[in-house]
């Protein structure tokens, strides 16, 4: 092919490029989904069992996309004792747009000012929930390219996922995930193993520039998600089998080759159905499945089904949900901790699932595993790729540090403040009415924010935003330490995203 680079170029690439550190930020308040069912007047169980959601985190008018990303990035830098001049690229993935020109990335550059480092490539990337993955690919590609200058890349995915009142509202959430990218990573990208599918559809989009809410065709979005999953899985399978063949391995790929499988999670039930969908894919692609015993037992009747006719086929769904029950528990259930407790965060959702897997396993349980990652963003763009967990799980290893840094996730989830559905609804209304205003001072409480959280203090008459940060809790930045919601009374620093 003209212009193609011979595979020997690979020899000069740095080794094991991937995720070295990972930081999750979640808002300090949530609404309970059982209480929301009652408040919305829907049947008991619709949100909790039907969608699989327990709690939904949300932001008051004190937080916006800039503050979420400031908090996640600074927390990652501090907890890993990194100085800002070690970063050569910073990428942002978000679909929470508050400025049609100025990027979130440029706002984050304020964190770099003291270090004097302005030589930082990267900018924002947007396509619904896929922006974080596109940003991550940019960072990994940079480290593996001739442009790389030997420094780390940083990726932050953040969003405030809010819907108008109605059936989509319980599938909201908010948060940010920051990731440190470089060589010798405990979670290394499998090279050449990305199955991508992109297509045009109006399943979820945000055409109204003054509204935070999307226009959603819920059923179409599920169909697009599942069809993208089928296509990405099939491309991934072809690529990994081709790699194996080159290495002289004659083997058919299946879900069994993933130690864990994480998905973009709009709501947990869809993820469970998606795992079942992959078992359906394995079954249909197997030239000679054993339907007498084992995981495909009793599935003979589905041998001739066409995947594109089964997105809403109850019989297929039920049979493969049953067939995949154990696989779900083994490979995917643990990834849904954050999604179940905090809701959909849009771009960080799939990385919240990755963080959950790491948070609830020991380094020894993770070591050597291959993790499948499916990222989906409406519109639509999707990729299924894989990460290889390092074999080194010894105390003090990079993997041990990564696991320790996420060990406080459950405690942080439990230390949030529960508010009633009417307080949640009032906050949504306040955001609706004020999120785009100039000359605005937010009304939300600052004391309720977690220590170390950046928050909006003022939007001036030219829409320039100013921020301050709650003082971090003393000791918060040690690995494994627990954030304490009641500490950090003083505002530590103030910055603006306009002129200084
Ligand atoms: C997902 C979405 C379409 C669901 O809204 P909806 O149409 O009102 O919900 P449904 O009537 O389908 O109910 C949801 C589920 O709860 C189940 N359910 C309803 N009442 C129930 C009850 N009392 N107890 C238990 N389950 C119940 C339904 O059977 C359904 O399950 P199923 O999907 O297995 O059929 C909506 O929340 C949405 O648009 N979300 C945003 C878009 C999105 O997240 N898309 C995903 C792909 S990106």
Short mmCIF file of C-alpha atoms and ligand atoms in Angstrom, two decimals:
data_model
loop_
_atom_site.label_atom_id
_atom_site.label_comp_id
_atom_site.label_asym_id
_atom_site.label_seq_id
_atom_site.Cartn_x
_atom_site.Cartn_y
_atom_site.Cartn_z
CA UNK A 1 0.00 0.00 0.00
CA UNK A 2 1.52 3.44 -0.90
CA UNK A 3 2.88 5.23 2.17
CA UNK A 4 2.49 2.29 4.51
CA UNK A 5 5.19 1.71 7.09
CA UNK A 6 6.86 -1.69 7.29
CA UNK A 7 6.07 -3.65 10.46
CA UNK A 8 9.74 -3.42 11.46
CA UNK A 9 9.00 0.18 12.61
CA UNK A 10 7.41 -1.46 15.64
CA UNK A 11 10.86 -2.41 16.96
CA UNK A 12 11.57 1.21 17.85
CA UNK A 13 8.27 1.83 19.69
CA UNK A 14 8.39 2.15 23.46
CA UNK A 15 7.34 -0.97 25.33
CA UNK A 16 3.92 -1.57 26.90
CA UNK A 17 2.31 1.80 26.25
CA UNK A 18 -0.88 2.23 28.23
CA UNK A 19 -2.51 3.38 31.45
CA UNK A 20 -0.11 3.96 34.35
CA UNK A 21 -2.41 5.75 36.79
CA UNK A 22 -6.15 6.35 36.89
CA UNK A 23 -8.15 8.82 38.97
CA UNK A 24 -11.93 8.94 39.37
CA UNK A 25 -13.92 11.98 40.44
CA UNK A 26 -17.59 11.67 41.40
CA UNK A 27 -19.91 14.40 42.71
CA UNK A 28 -20.56 14.49 46.47
CA UNK A 29 -24.34 14.05 46.25
CA UNK A 30 -26.71 11.52 44.73
CA UNK A 31 -30.37 10.65 44.42
CA UNK A 32 -31.66 7.17 45.28
CA UNK A 33 -33.28 5.40 42.29
CA UNK A 34 -35.98 3.68 44.41
CA UNK A 35 -37.06 7.07 45.71
CA UNK A 36 -36.90 8.45 42.17
CA UNK A 37 -39.24 5.68 40.94
CA UNK A 38 -41.81 6.78 43.54
CA UNK A 39 -41.29 10.47 42.78
CA UNK A 40 -41.66 9.91 39.02
CA UNK A 41 -44.73 7.69 39.55
CA UNK A 42 -43.32 4.74 37.58
CA UNK A 43 -43.70 1.08 38.59
CA UNK A 44 -41.48 0.05 41.49
CA UNK A 45 -38.42 -1.72 40.10
CA UNK A 46 -38.33 0.01 36.71
CA UNK A 47 -35.11 1.97 37.38
CA UNK A 48 -33.55 -0.35 39.96
CA UNK A 49 -34.28 -3.76 38.38
CA UNK A 50 -35.30 -2.86 34.82
CA UNK A 51 -32.33 -0.52 34.24
CA UNK A 52 -30.13 -1.91 37.04
CA UNK A 53 -29.41 1.47 38.66
CA UNK A 54 -29.20 2.08 42.45
CA UNK A 55 -28.02 5.70 42.77
CA UNK A 56 -27.40 8.64 40.47
CA UNK A 57 -24.74 11.26 41.15
CA UNK A 58 -25.36 14.81 39.99
CA UNK A 59 -23.84 18.30 40.12
CA UNK A 60 -25.35 21.50 41.42
CA UNK A 61 -24.69 24.77 39.56
CA UNK A 62 -21.33 24.90 41.44
CA UNK A 63 -19.74 22.43 39.03
CA UNK A 64 -19.28 22.50 35.27
CA UNK A 65 -17.10 20.56 32.82
CA UNK A 66 -14.07 22.76 33.52
CA UNK A 67 -14.27 22.24 37.28
CA UNK A 68 -14.81 18.46 36.95
CA UNK A 69 -11.71 18.12 34.78
CA UNK A 70 -9.64 20.48 36.98
CA UNK A 71 -10.48 18.31 39.98
CA UNK A 72 -9.69 14.98 38.31
CA UNK A 73 -6.42 16.15 36.75
CA UNK A 74 -5.10 17.83 39.89
CA UNK A 75 -6.05 14.85 42.03
CA UNK A 76 -4.18 12.51 39.69
CA UNK A 77 -1.09 14.72 39.63
CA UNK A 78 -1.01 15.13 43.40
CA UNK A 79 -1.71 11.52 44.31
CA UNK A 80 1.10 10.38 42.01
CA UNK A 81 3.49 13.16 43.13
CA UNK A 82 3.97 14.29 39.52
CA UNK A 83 5.19 17.71 38.51
CA UNK A 84 3.43 19.40 35.61
CA UNK A 85 6.57 19.62 33.46
CA UNK A 86 6.56 15.81 33.11
CA UNK A 87 3.43 16.07 30.90
CA UNK A 88 3.91 16.59 27.14
CA UNK A 89 0.34 16.02 26.00
CA UNK A 90 -3.06 16.59 27.57
CA UNK A 91 -6.21 15.36 25.87
CA UNK A 92 -9.80 16.01 26.94
CA UNK A 93 -12.78 13.89 25.92
CA UNK A 94 -16.18 15.44 26.63
CA UNK A 95 -19.59 16.14 25.17
CA UNK A 96 -20.45 18.75 27.81
CA UNK A 97 -19.88 21.86 25.72
CA UNK A 98 -19.98 25.24 27.45
CA UNK A 99 -17.98 27.14 24.85
CA UNK A 100 -18.10 26.67 21.08
CA UNK A 101 -14.49 27.80 20.67
CA UNK A 102 -12.44 27.69 23.85
CA UNK A 103 -11.43 24.17 24.84
CA UNK A 104 -11.52 22.67 28.31
CA UNK A 105 -7.87 21.76 27.70
CA UNK A 106 -6.89 25.45 27.62
CA UNK A 107 -8.68 25.99 30.94
CA UNK A 108 -6.70 23.10 32.43
CA UNK A 109 -3.46 24.80 31.35
CA UNK A 110 -3.89 27.04 34.39
CA UNK A 111 -2.78 24.08 36.50
CA UNK A 112 0.50 24.08 34.53
CA UNK A 113 1.28 27.78 35.00
CA UNK A 114 3.44 27.50 38.07
CA UNK A 115 5.61 24.84 36.40
CA UNK A 116 6.21 27.11 33.39
CA UNK A 117 5.38 24.19 31.08
CA UNK A 118 3.35 25.39 28.10
CA UNK A 119 4.76 22.80 25.68
CA UNK A 120 1.71 20.55 26.00
CA UNK A 121 0.02 19.17 22.88
CA UNK A 122 -3.59 17.98 22.65
CA UNK A 123 -7.04 19.53 22.68
CA UNK A 124 -10.69 18.47 23.21
CA UNK A 125 -12.37 15.63 21.33
CA UNK A 126 -16.13 15.23 21.02
CA UNK A 127 -18.49 12.53 19.87
CA UNK A 128 -21.04 11.69 22.57
CA UNK A 129 -19.67 9.05 24.99
CA UNK A 130 -16.80 8.09 22.63
CA UNK A 131 -14.74 11.30 23.10
CA UNK A 132 -12.75 9.86 26.03
CA UNK A 133 -11.69 6.85 23.99
CA UNK A 134 -10.70 9.01 21.01
CA UNK A 135 -8.67 11.19 23.42
CA UNK A 136 -7.03 8.09 24.90
CA UNK A 137 -6.14 6.76 21.44
CA UNK A 138 -4.58 10.16 20.57
CA UNK A 139 -2.44 9.96 23.69
CA UNK A 140 -1.33 6.35 23.13
CA UNK A 141 -0.66 7.06 19.45
CA UNK A 142 1.49 10.08 20.41
CA UNK A 143 3.63 8.02 22.76
CA UNK A 144 4.15 5.48 19.97
CA UNK A 145 4.91 8.13 17.32
CA UNK A 146 7.92 10.08 16.05
CA UNK A 147 6.41 13.19 17.74
CA UNK A 148 6.90 11.74 21.22
CA UNK A 149 9.40 13.65 23.36
CA UNK A 150 9.68 11.11 26.18
CA UNK A 151 7.16 12.72 28.56
CA UNK A 152 3.84 11.37 29.84
CA UNK A 153 0.49 12.04 28.21
CA UNK A 154 -2.56 12.80 30.32
CA UNK A 155 -6.15 12.09 29.32
CA UNK A 156 -9.24 13.35 31.08
CA UNK A 157 -12.77 12.28 30.20
CA UNK A 158 -15.55 14.18 31.93
CA UNK A 159 -19.25 14.90 31.54
CA UNK A 160 -22.41 16.03 33.24
CA UNK A 161 -25.02 13.59 31.94
CA UNK A 162 -28.44 15.16 32.36
CA UNK A 163 -31.74 14.50 30.60
CA UNK A 164 -35.04 16.34 30.46
CA UNK A 165 -37.78 14.91 32.70
CA UNK A 166 -39.07 11.63 31.27
CA UNK A 167 -37.87 8.10 30.67
CA UNK A 168 -34.21 8.95 30.04
CA UNK A 169 -33.68 11.05 33.19
CA UNK A 170 -32.85 8.08 35.49
CA UNK A 171 -29.97 7.18 33.13
CA UNK A 172 -28.03 10.35 33.98
CA UNK A 173 -24.95 10.82 36.15
CA UNK A 174 -21.77 12.92 36.28
CA UNK A 175 -18.05 12.58 36.86
CA UNK A 176 -14.57 12.58 35.40
CA UNK A 177 -11.74 10.07 34.98
CA UNK A 178 -8.13 11.15 34.44
CA UNK A 179 -5.51 8.73 33.11
CA UNK A 180 -1.73 8.92 32.94
CA UNK A 181 -0.35 7.40 29.73
CA UNK A 182 3.18 6.23 29.02
CA UNK A 183 5.44 3.23 28.46
CA UNK A 184 5.94 0.30 30.87
CA UNK A 185 2.32 0.65 31.94
CA UNK A 186 0.55 -1.89 34.15
CA UNK A 187 -2.38 -1.75 31.70
CA UNK A 188 -0.76 -1.92 28.25
CA UNK A 189 -2.64 -1.56 24.96
CA UNK A 190 -2.63 -4.67 22.78
CA UNK A 191 -1.06 -3.39 19.57
CA UNK A 192 -3.11 -3.59 16.39
CA UNK A 193 -6.16 -4.90 18.24
CA UNK A 194 -8.89 -2.33 17.81
CA UNK A 195 -12.19 -3.21 16.17
CA UNK A 196 -13.97 -0.01 15.18
CA UNK A 197 -17.40 0.69 13.70
CA UNK A 198 -18.64 4.18 12.83
CA UNK A 199 -21.93 5.07 11.18
CA UNK A 200 -24.41 7.91 10.82
CA UNK A 201 -27.55 7.83 13.02
CA UNK A 202 -29.64 10.31 15.00
CA UNK A 203 -29.94 8.13 18.10
CA UNK A 204 -28.77 10.75 20.63
CA UNK A 205 -27.55 14.24 19.79
CA UNK A 206 -27.48 17.79 21.15
CA UNK A 207 -28.66 20.20 18.47
CA UNK A 208 -29.98 22.83 20.88
CA UNK A 209 -27.02 25.05 21.74
CA UNK A 210 -28.65 26.58 24.82
CA UNK A 211 -29.80 23.32 26.39
CA UNK A 212 -27.72 20.80 28.32
CA UNK A 213 -30.24 18.12 27.36
CA UNK A 214 -29.87 15.78 24.38
CA UNK A 215 -32.55 14.72 21.92
CA UNK A 216 -32.80 10.95 22.44
CA UNK A 217 -34.37 8.12 20.52
CA UNK A 218 -33.86 5.60 23.33
CA UNK A 219 -34.82 2.48 21.38
CA UNK A 220 -32.72 3.45 18.37
CA UNK A 221 -29.75 4.16 20.66
CA UNK A 222 -29.96 0.61 22.06
CA UNK A 223 -30.12 -0.83 18.55
CA UNK A 224 -27.13 1.27 17.43
CA UNK A 225 -25.17 0.25 20.55
CA UNK A 226 -25.82 -3.48 20.05
CA UNK A 227 -25.17 -3.39 16.30
CA UNK A 228 -21.89 -1.52 16.90
CA UNK A 229 -20.94 -4.14 19.50
CA UNK A 230 -21.54 -6.99 17.01
CA UNK A 231 -19.46 -5.26 14.34
CA UNK A 232 -16.58 -4.25 16.61
CA UNK A 233 -16.38 -7.73 18.15
CA UNK A 234 -16.27 -9.33 14.72
CA UNK A 235 -13.48 -6.97 13.52
CA UNK A 236 -11.55 -7.50 16.78
CA UNK A 237 -11.89 -11.28 16.38
CA UNK A 238 -10.53 -11.15 12.80
CA UNK A 239 -7.57 -9.02 13.89
CA UNK A 240 -6.57 -11.11 16.88
CA UNK A 241 -6.90 -14.36 14.92
CA UNK A 242 -4.73 -12.87 12.13
CA UNK A 243 -2.11 -11.94 14.75
CA UNK A 244 -2.22 -15.43 16.23
CA UNK A 245 -1.90 -16.97 12.77
CA UNK A 246 1.23 -14.89 12.11
CA UNK A 247 2.65 -16.23 15.36
CA UNK A 248 1.84 -19.78 14.23
CA UNK A 249 -1.10 -20.18 16.64
CA UNK A 250 -4.15 -21.85 15.12
CA UNK A 251 -6.91 -20.83 17.51
CA UNK A 252 -10.41 -19.36 17.33
CA UNK A 253 -10.99 -16.29 19.49
CA UNK A 254 -13.89 -16.22 21.98
CA UNK A 255 -14.97 -14.35 25.10
CA UNK A 256 -12.91 -16.86 27.11
CA UNK A 257 -9.78 -15.01 25.93
CA UNK A 258 -10.79 -11.97 27.97
CA UNK A 259 -10.19 -12.18 31.73
CA UNK A 260 -12.54 -9.20 32.13
CA UNK A 261 -14.88 -7.48 29.70
CA UNK A 262 -15.94 -3.87 30.33
CA UNK A 263 -18.47 -1.84 28.37
CA UNK A 264 -19.66 1.72 28.07
CA UNK A 265 -22.52 1.67 30.58
CA UNK A 266 -25.53 3.94 29.94
CA UNK A 267 -27.25 1.72 32.52
CA UNK A 268 -26.18 -1.60 34.00
CA UNK A 269 -28.88 -3.77 32.46
CA UNK A 270 -27.72 -2.92 28.94
CA UNK A 271 -24.21 -4.07 29.88
CA UNK A 272 -25.51 -7.42 31.10
CA UNK A 273 -27.44 -7.79 27.83
CA UNK A 274 -24.31 -6.83 25.90
CA UNK A 275 -22.25 -9.54 27.58
CA UNK A 276 -25.00 -11.99 26.58
CA UNK A 277 -24.76 -10.58 23.06
CA UNK A 278 -21.07 -11.49 22.89
CA UNK A 279 -21.95 -15.07 23.87
CA UNK A 280 -24.50 -15.03 21.01
CA UNK A 281 -21.72 -13.82 18.71
CA UNK A 282 -19.40 -16.62 19.90
CA UNK A 283 -22.17 -19.15 19.39
CA UNK A 284 -22.97 -18.02 15.85
CA UNK A 285 -19.33 -17.79 14.79
CA UNK A 286 -18.48 -21.23 16.15
CA UNK A 287 -18.60 -23.67 13.20
CA UNK A 288 -19.46 -26.56 15.50
CA UNK A 289 -20.84 -25.45 18.88
CA UNK A 290 -21.56 -28.09 21.51
CA UNK A 291 -25.26 -27.71 22.30
CA UNK A 292 -25.43 -30.92 24.33
CA UNK A 293 -23.46 -29.64 27.32
CA UNK A 294 -21.48 -26.60 28.43
CA UNK A 295 -22.31 -22.94 27.97
CA UNK A 296 -24.15 -23.41 24.64
CA UNK A 297 -26.25 -26.22 26.01
CA UNK A 298 -29.86 -26.11 24.74
CA UNK A 299 -29.24 -23.26 22.29
CA UNK A 300 -29.60 -25.33 19.09
CA UNK A 301 -32.89 -23.56 18.19
CA UNK A 302 -30.99 -20.27 17.74
CA UNK A 303 -28.41 -21.61 15.28
CA UNK A 304 -29.93 -19.84 12.28
CA UNK A 305 -30.81 -16.45 13.82
CA UNK A 306 -29.57 -13.33 12.06
CA UNK A 307 -27.97 -10.92 14.57
CA UNK A 308 -29.45 -7.84 12.88
CA UNK A 309 -32.96 -9.23 13.48
CA UNK A 310 -32.45 -9.96 17.18
CA UNK A 311 -31.76 -6.61 18.90
CA UNK A 312 -35.16 -6.74 20.60
CA UNK A 313 -35.89 -10.47 20.25
CA UNK A 314 -37.04 -11.52 23.74
CA UNK A 315 -36.44 -15.26 23.17
CA UNK A 316 -32.85 -14.75 22.01
CA UNK A 317 -32.19 -12.25 24.81
CA UNK A 318 -33.59 -14.54 27.51
CA UNK A 319 -31.74 -17.63 26.28
CA UNK A 320 -28.37 -15.91 26.03
CA UNK A 321 -28.77 -13.96 29.28
CA UNK A 322 -29.26 -17.36 30.94
CA UNK A 323 -26.36 -18.94 29.06
CA UNK A 324 -24.05 -16.08 30.04
CA UNK A 325 -24.97 -15.79 33.74
CA UNK A 326 -21.71 -17.27 35.05
CA UNK A 327 -19.59 -15.46 32.49
CA UNK A 328 -21.22 -12.17 33.50
CA UNK A 329 -20.37 -12.77 37.16
CA UNK A 330 -16.83 -13.81 36.31
CA UNK A 331 -15.91 -11.15 33.74
CA UNK A 332 -18.20 -8.12 33.92
CA UNK A 333 -20.30 -7.75 37.08
CA UNK A 334 -17.52 -6.12 39.12
CA UNK A 335 -17.07 -3.43 36.45
CA UNK A 336 -20.55 -2.07 37.19
CA UNK A 337 -19.85 -0.76 40.70
CA UNK A 338 -19.48 2.88 39.72
CA UNK A 339 -22.14 2.73 37.02
CA UNK A 340 -24.70 1.24 39.42
CA UNK A 341 -23.86 3.73 42.18
CA UNK A 342 -23.25 6.91 40.18
CA UNK A 343 -24.99 6.40 36.82
CA UNK A 344 -23.87 7.14 33.30
CA UNK A 345 -21.02 9.66 33.17
CA UNK A 346 -20.96 9.64 29.32
CA UNK A 347 -17.28 9.82 28.21
CA UNK A 348 -15.81 8.52 31.52
CA UNK A 349 -18.42 5.75 31.85
CA UNK A 350 -16.35 2.95 30.32
CA UNK A 351 -13.25 4.12 32.23
CA UNK A 352 -15.29 4.15 35.44
CA UNK A 353 -16.04 0.50 34.64
CA UNK A 354 -12.34 -0.18 34.15
CA UNK A 355 -11.57 1.58 37.45
CA UNK A 356 -14.23 -0.53 39.20
CA UNK A 357 -12.65 -3.79 38.01
CA UNK A 358 -9.30 -2.64 39.37
CA UNK A 359 -10.79 -1.33 42.63
CA UNK A 360 -12.44 -4.61 43.60
CA UNK A 361 -9.65 -7.03 42.68
CA UNK A 362 -6.21 -7.68 44.12
CA UNK A 363 -3.09 -7.16 41.97
CA UNK A 364 -2.67 -10.95 41.94
CA UNK A 365 -6.20 -11.47 40.58
CA UNK A 366 -5.59 -8.94 37.81
CA UNK A 367 -2.04 -9.87 36.81
CA UNK A 368 -1.63 -11.26 33.30
CA UNK A 369 -5.32 -10.86 32.39
CA UNK A 370 -6.50 -9.43 29.08
CA UNK A 371 -9.29 -6.86 29.53
CA UNK A 372 -11.70 -6.27 26.65
CA UNK A 373 -13.01 -2.69 26.47
CA UNK A 374 -16.07 -1.65 24.43
CA UNK A 375 -16.58 2.07 23.98
CA UNK A 376 -19.71 3.47 22.35
CA UNK A 377 -20.72 7.05 21.56
CA UNK A 378 -24.02 7.88 19.90
CA UNK A 379 -24.14 9.33 16.47
CA UNK A 380 -22.35 6.80 16.28
CA UNK A 381 -18.73 5.78 16.94
CA UNK A 382 -17.55 2.61 18.67
CA UNK A 383 -14.38 0.58 19.28
CA UNK A 384 -13.65 -2.68 21.02
CA UNK A 385 -9.99 -2.93 22.05
CA UNK A 386 -8.00 -4.74 24.72
CA UNK A 387 -5.53 -4.03 27.50
CA UNK A 388 -2.98 -6.47 28.89
CA UNK A 389 -2.42 -6.36 32.65
CA UNK A 390 1.23 -6.72 33.58
CA UNK A 391 2.37 -9.99 35.19
CA UNK A 392 4.18 -8.10 37.96
CA UNK A 393 1.89 -7.90 40.99
CA UNK A 394 4.60 -7.60 43.62
CA UNK A 395 4.21 -5.03 46.42
CA UNK A 396 5.34 -1.61 45.19
CA UNK A 397 4.94 -2.58 41.51
CA UNK A 398 3.11 -0.26 39.09
CA UNK A 399 0.06 -2.55 39.26
CA UNK A 400 0.11 -2.61 43.05
CA UNK A 401 0.20 1.21 43.09
CA UNK A 402 -2.67 1.44 40.61
CA UNK A 403 -4.83 -0.93 42.66
CA UNK A 404 -3.98 0.88 45.91
CA UNK A 405 -4.87 4.27 44.40
CA UNK A 406 -8.41 3.03 43.66
CA UNK A 407 -8.96 1.19 46.93
CA UNK A 408 -10.92 4.12 48.37
CA UNK A 409 -13.57 4.08 45.62
CA UNK A 410 -16.24 2.29 47.62
CA UNK A 411 -15.65 4.49 50.67
CA UNK A 412 -15.92 7.62 48.54
CA UNK A 413 -19.17 6.36 47.01
CA UNK A 414 -20.54 5.69 50.49
CA UNK A 415 -19.45 9.04 51.89
CA UNK A 416 -21.67 10.98 49.44
CA UNK A 417 -24.72 12.84 50.63
CA UNK A 418 -28.14 11.48 49.68
CA UNK A 419 -30.70 14.10 48.66
CA UNK A 420 -34.41 13.67 48.05
CA UNK A 421 -35.79 13.52 44.49
CA UNK A 422 -37.36 16.97 44.84
CA UNK A 423 -33.97 18.48 45.77
CA UNK A 424 -32.50 16.66 42.75
CA UNK A 425 -35.30 17.99 40.50
CA UNK A 426 -34.78 21.52 41.87
CA UNK A 427 -31.08 21.27 41.03
CA UNK A 428 -31.88 20.13 37.49
CA UNK A 429 -34.26 23.07 37.10
CA UNK A 430 -31.66 25.49 38.43
CA UNK A 431 -29.08 24.18 35.93
CA UNK A 432 -31.64 24.44 33.12
CA UNK A 433 -32.28 28.07 33.90
CA UNK A 434 -28.74 29.20 34.69
CA UNK A 435 -26.05 27.04 33.07
CA UNK A 436 -25.52 29.43 30.14
CA UNK A 437 -26.01 32.77 31.95
CA UNK A 438 -23.49 35.63 32.06
CA UNK A 439 -23.11 37.69 35.21
CA UNK A 440 -24.00 34.75 37.38
CA UNK A 441 -23.01 33.65 40.87
CA UNK A 442 -23.84 29.98 41.52
CA UNK A 443 -26.18 29.22 44.42
CA UNK A 444 -25.15 25.63 45.26
CA UNK A 445 -23.45 24.88 48.55
CA UNK A 446 -19.65 24.79 48.60
CA UNK A 447 -19.46 23.03 51.96
CA UNK A 448 -21.12 19.94 50.51
CA UNK A 449 -18.33 19.38 47.95
CA UNK A 450 -15.57 16.84 48.62
CA UNK A 451 -12.24 18.28 49.75
CA UNK A 452 -9.99 19.13 46.82
CA UNK A 453 -12.94 19.85 44.50
CA UNK A 454 -12.75 22.76 42.08
CA UNK A 455 -15.96 24.77 41.82
CA UNK A 456 -17.40 27.71 39.92
CA UNK A 457 -17.43 30.98 41.85
CA UNK A 458 -18.58 33.46 39.22
CA UNK A 459 -19.43 33.92 35.55
CA UNK A 460 -18.78 37.53 34.56
CA UNK A 461 -20.60 39.72 32.04
CA UNK A 462 -18.37 38.38 29.25
CA UNK A 463 -19.08 34.72 30.18
CA UNK A 464 -15.58 34.34 31.66
CA UNK A 465 -15.65 31.71 34.39
CA UNK A 466 -13.81 31.84 37.69
CA UNK A 467 -13.06 28.89 39.92
CA UNK A 468 -11.83 28.13 43.40
CA UNK A 469 -10.80 24.89 45.01
CA UNK A 470 -11.79 23.42 48.35
CA UNK A 471 -8.71 22.67 50.39
CA UNK A 472 -7.71 19.05 50.10
CA UNK A 473 -8.06 16.94 53.22
CA UNK A 474 -4.71 16.49 54.91
CA UNK A 475 -3.40 13.06 53.96
CA UNK A 476 -5.92 12.72 51.13
CA UNK A 477 -3.19 12.23 48.58
CA UNK A 478 -1.67 9.15 50.09
CA UNK A 479 -2.57 5.98 48.24
CA UNK A 480 -5.50 4.23 49.81
CA UNK A 481 -6.50 7.19 51.92
CA UNK A 482 -10.13 8.05 52.24
CA UNK A 483 -11.60 11.33 51.18
CA UNK A 484 -13.54 12.89 54.01
CA UNK A 485 -16.57 14.94 53.01
CA UNK A 486 -16.59 17.10 56.10
CA UNK A 487 -13.01 18.35 55.99
CA UNK A 488 -11.28 20.95 53.79
CA UNK A 489 -13.15 24.03 54.98
CA UNK A 490 -10.90 26.66 53.38
CA UNK A 491 -10.77 27.57 49.70
CA UNK A 492 -7.18 26.86 48.71
CA UNK A 493 -6.69 28.52 45.34
CA UNK A 494 -8.64 30.67 42.90
CA UNK A 495 -8.27 30.69 39.13
CA UNK A 496 -10.26 32.06 36.21
CA UNK A 497 -10.75 30.84 32.69
CA UNK A 498 -10.68 34.37 31.30
CA UNK A 499 -8.10 37.08 31.77
CA UNK A 500 -6.00 37.14 34.92
C1 LIG B 1 -33.11 3.22 28.11
C2 LIG B 1 -34.46 3.91 27.94
C3 LIG B 1 -34.86 3.88 26.46
C4 LIG B 1 -35.49 3.17 28.77
O1 LIG B 1 -36.70 3.94 28.86
P1 LIG B 1 -38.19 3.32 28.76
O2 LIG B 1 -38.48 3.01 27.35
O3 LIG B 1 -39.12 4.19 29.50
O4 LIG B 1 -37.98 2.03 29.59
P2 LIG B 1 -38.66 0.60 29.38
O5 LIG B 1 -40.13 0.71 29.39
O6 LIG B 1 -38.00 -0.08 28.22
O7 LIG B 1 -38.19 -0.05 30.75
C5 LIG B 1 -36.83 -0.26 30.99
C6 LIG B 1 -36.66 -1.70 31.46
O8 LIG B 1 -37.27 -1.81 32.74
C7 LIG B 1 -38.16 -2.91 32.75
N1 LIG B 1 -39.20 -2.62 33.71
C8 LIG B 1 -40.24 -1.76 33.59
N2 LIG B 1 -40.96 -1.75 34.74
C9 LIG B 1 -40.38 -2.63 35.59
C10 LIG B 1 -40.65 -3.05 36.92
N3 LIG B 1 -41.69 -2.57 37.60
N4 LIG B 1 -39.83 -3.95 37.48
C11 LIG B 1 -38.77 -4.44 36.80
N5 LIG B 1 -38.46 -4.08 35.54
C12 LIG B 1 -39.25 -3.18 34.94
C13 LIG B 1 -38.64 -3.01 31.33
O9 LIG B 1 -39.16 -4.30 31.04
C14 LIG B 1 -37.35 -2.70 30.58
O10 LIG B 1 -36.57 -3.85 30.55
P3 LIG B 1 -36.06 -4.45 29.16
O11 LIG B 1 -35.17 -3.40 28.57
O12 LIG B 1 -35.34 -5.68 29.54
O13 LIG B 1 -37.26 -4.66 28.34
C15 LIG B 1 -34.37 5.39 28.43
O14 LIG B 1 -33.99 5.42 29.77
C16 LIG B 1 -33.41 6.22 27.61
O15 LIG B 1 -33.76 6.72 26.55
N6 LIG B 1 -32.16 6.44 28.11
C17 LIG B 1 -31.15 7.26 27.45
C18 LIG B 1 -30.54 6.59 26.23
C19 LIG B 1 -29.67 5.42 26.55
O16 LIG B 1 -29.21 5.26 27.67
N7 LIG B 1 -29.42 4.57 25.54
C20 LIG B 1 -28.57 3.41 25.69
C21 LIG B 1 -27.63 3.21 24.56
S1 LIG B 1 -26.42 4.48 24.43
#
